[in-house]
Amino acid sequence: MEEKTLKKYIILWLSQSVSGLGSSMTGFALVLWAYGQSHSAMSVSMMSFCNYVPYVILSLFVGSFVDRHSKKTIMLVSDSIAALGSLAVLAFWLGGHLAVWNIYIINAVIGITNAFQQPASAVATGCLVPKEKISNVSGMNSFSNNLIVVFSPMLAAFLYAAGGLPLILLIDLASFTFAFCVLLLFISIPEQAREKTYPSPFAGIAEGFAFLKSEKGILYMMLTMALINFFSRLTYENILSPMILSRSDGDSMALGIVNACMGAGGIVGGIIVSVKKESRHKAAAIYVSAALSFLFGDLMMAAGRNVFWWSAAAVAASLPIPFIQANQNTILYRKVPAAMQGRVFAVRNAIQYSTIPFGIILGGYLADYIFEPFMASGNRIAGILGTIVGNGAGSGMAAMFLCTGLCGFTVSMASCFKREIKKLN
């Protein structure tokens, strides 16, 4: 039974990875397009902000819905609506009416669909994969996600030059169609026994939070990960691309190389996680990995002045991430009852990702209006920072990496020694 179930998941994983590659290429192309229109870090920040805000808000309410309805149907419908977003971008472009604000609205719709799709996918994974294989499957997911990070920028840059944005969007839609057909025709997802219905969405939320109140270690893990996500999103989510473009005179190839190296680090980490034995000290592995990512990734990214050092920083930042994800997933799947996983995963998403929109929008604001002007002001402190991060365009964003590296490392190490968290092993 185990071999058959895992084989079914592998088919799903492969098809979803193909679709993810198409979506990632579209995302990279749109970042280049939007930054080319405005040359503003804030415009890139707003693209992510509009995606995360509805995702976080809706995540509070969808848990009981996911638990009570077909995971397969939710995934199919959510992916279809997201594909319509790519189709809308294509229609706007062909009509000559594509504007940055169009992408903001479409990203918001995709954020809504992700609020349903991600907890449904997480529960489906628990239904298809034996518990002792969860850590390995997390490694597989990290491997595929980072393989996409490696190849999508290079493929997108090549295809963008060859056929422009429409070609990339058409490939995205073709990859969606393939994944949709595989899920519809070849994958059956076991469903748990349907529980009681709820008079309102708030009842499901209350049960999710009640469970977390009784499992304080899990709650504290989610809260500390929310803070870690905040520091990470101040820079990597939205500042990395403008910083590299600013410091390389708009060289999209340099950005593609750095993104590829970030994916390569994640691939190596994913391979290690997928083949190694389960960690005995899962909680410690989460926070030590996060601390190492901030310490070496962010600080090296801040001090780097060329593609070589940015690429090395990208590897250092991304290699530990699969260890964080795998150990957290293992803890959650083992401690959360199957019938409640939809609610708990949805609440987890709301808590852990609630800080991301603020990090994204604050990061864009700090880059454009605080750090970049400050580093160009000739201030004495700016001169001292300049000896570390350099001067000129992009140096303010590099200083932001310096700050997030120090703050993220401190929070990660402090969380590692929290008594309730240490008990999660």
Coordinates of C-alpha atoms in Angstrom, one line a residue:
M1 CA 0.0 0.0 0.0
E2 CA 2.8 2.4 0.9
E3 CA 4.6 2.0 -2.5
K4 CA 1.4 2.4 -4.4
T5 CA 0.4 5.5 -2.4
L6 CA 3.8 7.1 -2.7
K7 CA 3.9 6.4 -6.5
K8 CA 0.6 8.2 -6.8
Y9 CA 2.0 11.2 -5.0
I10 CA 5.1 11.3 -7.2
I11 CA 2.9 11.5 -10.3
L12 CA 1.0 14.4 -8.7
W13 CA 4.3 16.0 -7.6
L14 CA 5.8 15.9 -11.1
S15 CA 2.7 17.3 -12.8
Q16 CA 2.4 20.1 -10.3
S17 CA 6.1 20.9 -10.7
V18 CA 5.6 21.4 -14.4
S19 CA 2.8 23.8 -13.8
G20 CA 4.9 25.6 -11.1
L21 CA 7.6 26.1 -13.7
G22 CA 5.2 27.8 -16.0
S23 CA 3.8 30.0 -13.2
S24 CA 7.3 30.9 -12.0
M25 CA 8.4 32.0 -15.5
T26 CA 5.4 34.3 -15.8
G27 CA 6.2 35.8 -12.4
F28 CA 9.8 36.5 -13.3
A29 CA 8.8 38.0 -16.6
L30 CA 6.2 40.2 -14.9
V31 CA 8.8 41.5 -12.4
L32 CA 11.1 42.5 -15.2
W33 CA 8.2 44.1 -17.0
A34 CA 6.9 46.0 -14.0
Y35 CA 10.4 47.2 -12.9
G36 CA 11.1 48.3 -16.5
Q37 CA 7.9 50.4 -16.4
S38 CA 8.6 52.2 -13.1
H39 CA 12.2 51.5 -12.0
S40 CA 10.8 51.4 -8.5
A41 CA 11.2 48.7 -5.8
M42 CA 7.8 49.7 -4.5
S43 CA 6.1 48.6 -7.7
V44 CA 7.7 45.1 -7.3
S45 CA 6.7 45.1 -3.6
M46 CA 3.1 45.9 -4.4
M47 CA 2.9 42.9 -6.8
S48 CA 3.7 40.6 -3.9
F49 CA 1.7 42.6 -1.4
C50 CA -1.5 42.3 -3.4
N51 CA -1.0 38.6 -3.5
Y52 CA -0.3 38.0 0.2
V53 CA -3.0 40.2 1.8
P54 CA -6.1 38.4 0.6
Y55 CA -4.2 35.1 1.1
V56 CA -3.5 35.8 4.7
I57 CA -7.0 37.2 5.5
L58 CA -8.9 34.3 3.8
S59 CA -6.6 31.7 5.4
L60 CA -8.4 32.4 8.7
F61 CA -11.7 31.3 7.3
V62 CA -11.0 28.4 4.8
G63 CA -9.8 25.7 7.2
S64 CA -13.2 24.2 8.0
F65 CA -14.2 24.5 4.4
V66 CA -11.2 22.5 3.3
D67 CA -11.7 19.9 6.0
R68 CA -15.4 19.3 4.8
H69 CA -14.9 19.3 1.1
S70 CA -13.1 17.4 -1.6
K71 CA -9.4 18.3 -1.6
K72 CA -9.2 17.4 -5.3
T73 CA -12.0 19.6 -6.3
I74 CA -10.7 22.5 -4.3
M75 CA -7.3 22.1 -6.0
L76 CA -8.8 21.9 -9.5
V77 CA -11.0 24.9 -9.1
S78 CA -8.3 27.0 -7.4
D79 CA -5.7 26.2 -10.1
S80 CA -8.3 27.0 -12.9
I81 CA -9.0 30.4 -11.5
A82 CA -5.3 31.2 -11.2
A83 CA -4.9 30.1 -14.9
L84 CA -7.6 32.6 -15.8
G85 CA -5.4 35.3 -14.3
S86 CA -2.6 34.4 -16.7
L87 CA -5.1 34.4 -19.5
A88 CA -6.3 37.9 -18.4
V89 CA -2.7 39.2 -18.5
L90 CA -2.3 37.8 -22.0
A91 CA -5.6 39.5 -23.1
F92 CA -4.5 42.9 -21.7
W93 CA -1.1 42.6 -23.3
L94 CA -2.5 41.7 -26.7
G95 CA -5.0 44.5 -26.5
G96 CA -2.3 47.0 -25.6
H97 CA -3.8 47.8 -22.3
L98 CA -1.6 46.0 -19.8
A99 CA -0.7 48.2 -16.8
V100 CA 0.9 47.5 -13.5
W101 CA -2.3 48.0 -11.7
N102 CA -3.9 45.1 -13.8
I103 CA -1.2 42.8 -12.4
Y104 CA -2.0 44.0 -8.8
I105 CA -5.7 43.0 -9.2
I106 CA -4.8 39.6 -10.8
N107 CA -2.3 38.9 -8.1
A108 CA -5.0 39.5 -5.5
V109 CA -7.3 37.0 -7.2
I110 CA -4.4 34.5 -7.3
G111 CA -3.8 35.1 -3.6
I112 CA -7.5 34.2 -2.9
T113 CA -7.2 30.9 -4.8
N114 CA -3.9 30.1 -3.0
A115 CA -5.7 30.5 0.3
F116 CA -7.8 27.5 -0.6
Q117 CA -5.3 25.6 -2.7
Q118 CA -2.4 25.4 -0.3
P119 CA -4.1 23.9 2.8
A120 CA -6.0 21.5 0.5
S121 CA -2.7 20.5 -1.1
A122 CA -1.1 20.1 2.4
V123 CA -4.0 17.8 3.6
A124 CA -3.9 15.9 0.3
T125 CA -0.2 15.2 0.9
G126 CA -1.0 13.8 4.3
C127 CA -3.7 11.6 2.8
L128 CA -1.4 10.2 0.1
V129 CA 2.0 9.9 1.9
P130 CA 2.8 7.6 4.8
K131 CA 3.8 9.6 7.9
E132 CA 7.3 8.2 8.0
K133 CA 7.9 9.6 4.5
I134 CA 6.7 13.1 5.2
S135 CA 10.2 14.5 5.8
N136 CA 11.5 12.9 2.5
V137 CA 8.5 14.3 0.6
S138 CA 9.3 17.7 2.0
G139 CA 12.8 17.3 0.6
M140 CA 11.3 16.3 -2.8
N141 CA 9.1 19.5 -2.8
S142 CA 12.1 21.6 -1.9
F143 CA 14.1 20.0 -4.6
S144 CA 11.4 20.7 -7.3
N145 CA 10.6 24.2 -6.1
N146 CA 14.3 25.2 -6.2
L147 CA 14.9 23.4 -9.5
I148 CA 12.2 25.8 -10.8
V149 CA 14.0 28.7 -9.2
V150 CA 17.1 27.7 -11.0
F151 CA 15.7 27.2 -14.5
S152 CA 12.7 29.6 -14.6
P153 CA 14.7 32.8 -14.7
M154 CA 17.0 31.5 -17.5
L155 CA 14.1 30.1 -19.5
A156 CA 12.0 33.2 -19.0
A157 CA 14.9 35.5 -20.0
F158 CA 15.5 33.4 -23.2
L159 CA 11.8 33.1 -24.1
Y160 CA 11.2 36.8 -23.3
A161 CA 13.8 37.7 -25.8
A162 CA 12.5 35.2 -28.4
G163 CA 8.8 35.8 -28.2
G164 CA 8.0 38.3 -25.5
L165 CA 5.5 38.1 -22.7
P166 CA 2.8 36.3 -24.7
L167 CA 5.0 33.3 -25.4
I168 CA 5.7 32.8 -21.7
L169 CA 2.0 33.2 -20.8
L170 CA 1.1 30.6 -23.4
I171 CA 3.6 28.1 -22.0
D172 CA 2.2 28.8 -18.5
L173 CA -1.3 28.0 -19.7
A174 CA -0.1 24.8 -21.4
S175 CA 1.7 23.7 -18.2
F176 CA -1.5 24.3 -16.2
T177 CA -3.5 22.3 -18.7
F178 CA -1.1 19.3 -18.3
A179 CA -1.2 19.4 -14.5
F180 CA -5.0 19.9 -14.5
C181 CA -5.6 16.8 -16.7
V182 CA -3.2 14.7 -14.6
L183 CA -5.0 15.6 -11.3
L184 CA -8.4 15.2 -12.8
L185 CA -7.9 11.9 -14.6
F186 CA -5.2 10.0 -12.7
I187 CA -5.1 11.1 -9.1
S188 CA -7.7 10.1 -6.5
I189 CA -7.3 11.6 -3.0
P190 CA -8.8 9.7 0.0
E191 CA -11.2 11.8 2.0
Q192 CA -11.7 11.7 5.7
A193 CA -15.1 11.2 7.2
R194 CA -17.1 14.4 7.0
E195 CA -17.4 16.2 10.4
K196 CA -20.1 18.4 11.7
T197 CA -21.0 21.5 9.8
Y198 CA -20.3 24.9 11.3
P199 CA -22.9 27.7 11.7
S200 CA -20.2 30.3 10.6
P201 CA -16.6 30.3 9.4
F202 CA -15.6 31.7 12.8
A203 CA -16.5 28.4 14.5
G204 CA -13.9 26.5 12.4
I205 CA -11.3 29.2 13.2
A206 CA -12.1 28.9 16.9
E207 CA -11.5 25.1 16.8
G208 CA -8.2 25.7 15.0
F209 CA -7.0 28.2 17.6
A210 CA -8.3 26.0 20.5
F211 CA -6.1 23.2 19.3
L212 CA -3.1 25.5 19.1
K213 CA -3.9 26.8 22.6
S214 CA -3.5 23.2 23.9
E215 CA -0.4 22.7 21.8
K216 CA 1.6 25.8 22.8
G217 CA 4.8 24.5 21.3
I218 CA 3.2 24.5 17.9
L219 CA 1.7 27.9 18.4
Y220 CA 5.0 29.4 19.5
M221 CA 6.7 27.8 16.5
M222 CA 4.2 29.5 14.2
L223 CA 4.6 32.9 15.9
T224 CA 8.4 32.8 15.8
M225 CA 8.3 31.7 12.1
A226 CA 6.0 34.7 11.5
L227 CA 8.7 37.0 12.8
I228 CA 11.4 35.2 10.8
N229 CA 9.3 35.5 7.7
F230 CA 8.9 39.2 8.3
F231 CA 12.7 39.8 8.3
S232 CA 13.1 37.5 5.3
R233 CA 10.5 39.3 3.2
L234 CA 11.8 42.7 4.0
T235 CA 14.6 41.9 1.6
Y236 CA 14.5 38.7 -0.4
E237 CA 10.8 38.8 -1.5
N238 CA 11.0 42.2 -3.1
I239 CA 14.4 44.0 -2.6
L240 CA 16.7 41.4 -4.0
S241 CA 15.7 41.9 -7.6
P242 CA 15.8 45.7 -7.6
M243 CA 19.1 45.6 -5.7
I244 CA 20.8 43.3 -8.2
L245 CA 19.4 45.3 -11.1
S246 CA 20.5 48.6 -9.6
R247 CA 24.0 47.4 -8.8
S248 CA 24.6 45.7 -12.1
D249 CA 23.3 48.5 -14.4
G250 CA 20.0 46.7 -15.1
D251 CA 21.7 43.4 -16.1
S252 CA 18.8 40.9 -16.1
M253 CA 21.3 38.1 -16.8
A254 CA 23.0 38.9 -13.5
L255 CA 19.7 38.7 -11.7
G256 CA 18.9 35.4 -13.4
I257 CA 22.3 33.9 -12.3
V258 CA 21.7 35.0 -8.7
N259 CA 18.2 33.5 -8.7
A260 CA 19.6 30.3 -10.3
C261 CA 22.2 30.0 -7.6
M262 CA 19.5 30.5 -4.9
G263 CA 17.6 27.7 -6.5
A264 CA 20.8 25.6 -6.6
G265 CA 21.3 25.9 -2.9
G266 CA 17.7 24.9 -2.3
I267 CA 18.2 21.9 -4.6
V268 CA 21.2 20.7 -2.7
G269 CA 19.3 21.1 0.6
G270 CA 16.3 19.4 -0.8
I271 CA 18.3 16.4 -2.0
I272 CA 20.0 16.0 1.4
V273 CA 16.6 16.2 3.2
S274 CA 14.9 13.7 0.8
V275 CA 17.6 11.0 1.4
K276 CA 18.8 11.6 4.9
K277 CA 17.2 10.1 8.1
E278 CA 14.7 12.1 10.0
S279 CA 16.3 14.5 12.4
R280 CA 16.2 13.6 16.1
H281 CA 16.1 17.2 17.2
K282 CA 13.5 18.7 14.8
A283 CA 12.9 22.0 16.6
A284 CA 16.6 22.8 16.9
A285 CA 17.1 21.9 13.3
I286 CA 14.4 24.5 12.3
Y287 CA 16.0 27.4 14.1
V288 CA 19.6 26.6 13.6
S289 CA 18.9 26.3 9.9
A290 CA 17.2 29.7 9.9
A291 CA 20.0 31.3 11.9
L292 CA 22.6 30.0 9.4
S293 CA 20.6 31.3 6.5
F294 CA 20.4 34.8 7.9
L295 CA 24.0 34.8 9.1
F296 CA 25.7 33.7 5.9
G297 CA 23.1 34.6 3.3
D298 CA 22.0 38.1 4.3
L299 CA 25.4 39.3 5.5
M300 CA 27.2 38.1 2.4
M301 CA 24.5 39.5 0.2
A302 CA 24.9 42.9 1.9
A303 CA 28.7 43.0 1.5
G304 CA 28.8 41.5 -2.0
R305 CA 29.7 43.8 -4.9
N306 CA 29.5 41.4 -7.9
V307 CA 27.7 38.4 -9.3
F308 CA 30.1 35.9 -7.7
W309 CA 29.5 37.1 -4.1
W310 CA 25.8 37.6 -4.7
S311 CA 25.6 34.0 -6.0
A312 CA 27.5 32.6 -3.1
A313 CA 25.2 34.5 -0.7
A314 CA 22.2 33.1 -2.6
V315 CA 23.4 29.5 -2.1
A316 CA 24.2 30.1 1.6
A317 CA 20.7 31.6 2.2
S318 CA 18.7 29.0 0.4
L319 CA 20.5 25.7 1.3
P320 CA 19.1 25.6 4.9
I321 CA 15.5 26.3 3.9
P322 CA 14.5 22.7 3.1
F323 CA 15.6 21.7 6.6
I324 CA 13.3 24.3 8.1
Q325 CA 10.3 23.2 6.0
A326 CA 10.9 19.4 6.4
N327 CA 11.2 19.5 10.1
Q328 CA 8.2 21.8 10.6
N329 CA 6.0 19.6 8.4
T330 CA 7.0 16.5 10.2
I331 CA 6.1 18.0 13.5
L332 CA 2.7 19.2 12.2
Y333 CA 1.7 16.0 10.5
R334 CA 2.5 14.0 13.6
K335 CA 0.9 16.2 16.1
V336 CA -2.2 17.5 14.3
P337 CA -5.1 14.9 13.9
A338 CA -6.0 14.2 10.3
A339 CA -9.5 15.5 10.7
M340 CA -8.3 18.9 11.8
Q341 CA -5.4 19.4 9.5
G342 CA -7.3 21.7 7.1
R343 CA -8.2 24.0 9.9
V344 CA -4.7 24.0 11.6
F345 CA -2.8 24.3 8.3
A346 CA -5.1 27.3 7.3
V347 CA -4.5 29.0 10.7
R348 CA -0.8 28.2 10.4
N349 CA -0.8 30.0 7.0
A350 CA -2.6 32.9 8.5
I351 CA -0.2 33.3 11.4
Q352 CA 3.1 32.5 9.7
Y353 CA 2.3 34.5 6.6
S354 CA 0.5 37.4 8.3
T355 CA 3.8 39.3 8.6
I356 CA 4.8 38.9 5.0
P357 CA 2.6 41.6 3.4
F358 CA 3.9 44.1 6.0
G359 CA 7.5 43.0 5.4
I360 CA 7.0 43.3 1.6
I361 CA 5.4 46.8 1.7
L362 CA 7.7 48.1 4.4
G363 CA 10.7 46.7 2.5
G364 CA 9.8 48.6 -0.6
Y365 CA 9.1 51.8 1.3
L366 CA 12.3 51.6 3.3
A367 CA 14.3 50.9 0.1
D368 CA 12.9 53.8 -1.9
Y369 CA 12.4 56.5 0.7
I370 CA 14.7 55.7 3.7
F371 CA 17.8 53.5 3.0
E372 CA 18.6 54.6 -0.6
P373 CA 18.4 58.3 0.1
F374 CA 20.2 57.9 3.4
M375 CA 23.2 56.1 1.8
A376 CA 23.4 58.8 -0.8
S377 CA 23.2 61.6 1.7
G378 CA 26.9 61.8 2.7
N379 CA 25.9 61.2 6.3
R380 CA 28.8 60.0 8.5
I381 CA 27.0 56.8 9.5
A382 CA 26.2 56.2 5.8
G383 CA 29.9 56.5 5.1
I384 CA 30.7 53.9 7.7
L385 CA 28.1 51.5 6.3
G386 CA 29.5 52.2 2.9
T387 CA 32.7 50.6 3.8
I388 CA 30.8 47.4 4.3
V389 CA 28.0 47.5 1.7
G390 CA 29.6 49.9 -0.9
N391 CA 28.2 53.1 -2.3
G392 CA 26.0 54.1 -5.2
A393 CA 22.7 52.8 -6.4
G394 CA 21.5 49.8 -4.5
S395 CA 23.8 50.4 -1.5
G396 CA 20.8 51.3 0.7
M397 CA 19.1 48.0 -0.2
A398 CA 22.4 46.2 0.6
A399 CA 22.3 47.9 4.0
M400 CA 18.8 46.5 4.5
F401 CA 20.3 43.0 4.0
L402 CA 22.8 43.8 6.7
C403 CA 20.1 44.7 9.2
T404 CA 17.8 41.7 8.4
G405 CA 20.8 39.3 8.7
L406 CA 21.6 40.5 12.2
C407 CA 18.0 40.6 13.3
G408 CA 17.0 37.3 11.8
F409 CA 20.0 35.5 13.3
T410 CA 19.2 36.9 16.8
V411 CA 15.5 35.9 16.6
S412 CA 16.3 32.4 15.3
M413 CA 18.8 31.6 18.0
A414 CA 16.5 33.0 20.8
S415 CA 13.6 30.9 19.5
C416 CA 15.7 27.8 19.6
F417 CA 15.9 28.0 23.4
K418 CA 12.2 28.5 24.0
R419 CA 11.2 25.7 26.4
E420 CA 7.8 24.9 24.7
I421 CA 9.5 24.8 21.3
K422 CA 12.3 22.5 22.5
K423 CA 9.6 19.9 23.6
L424 CA 8.4 19.5 20.0
N425 CA 11.1 17.0 19.2

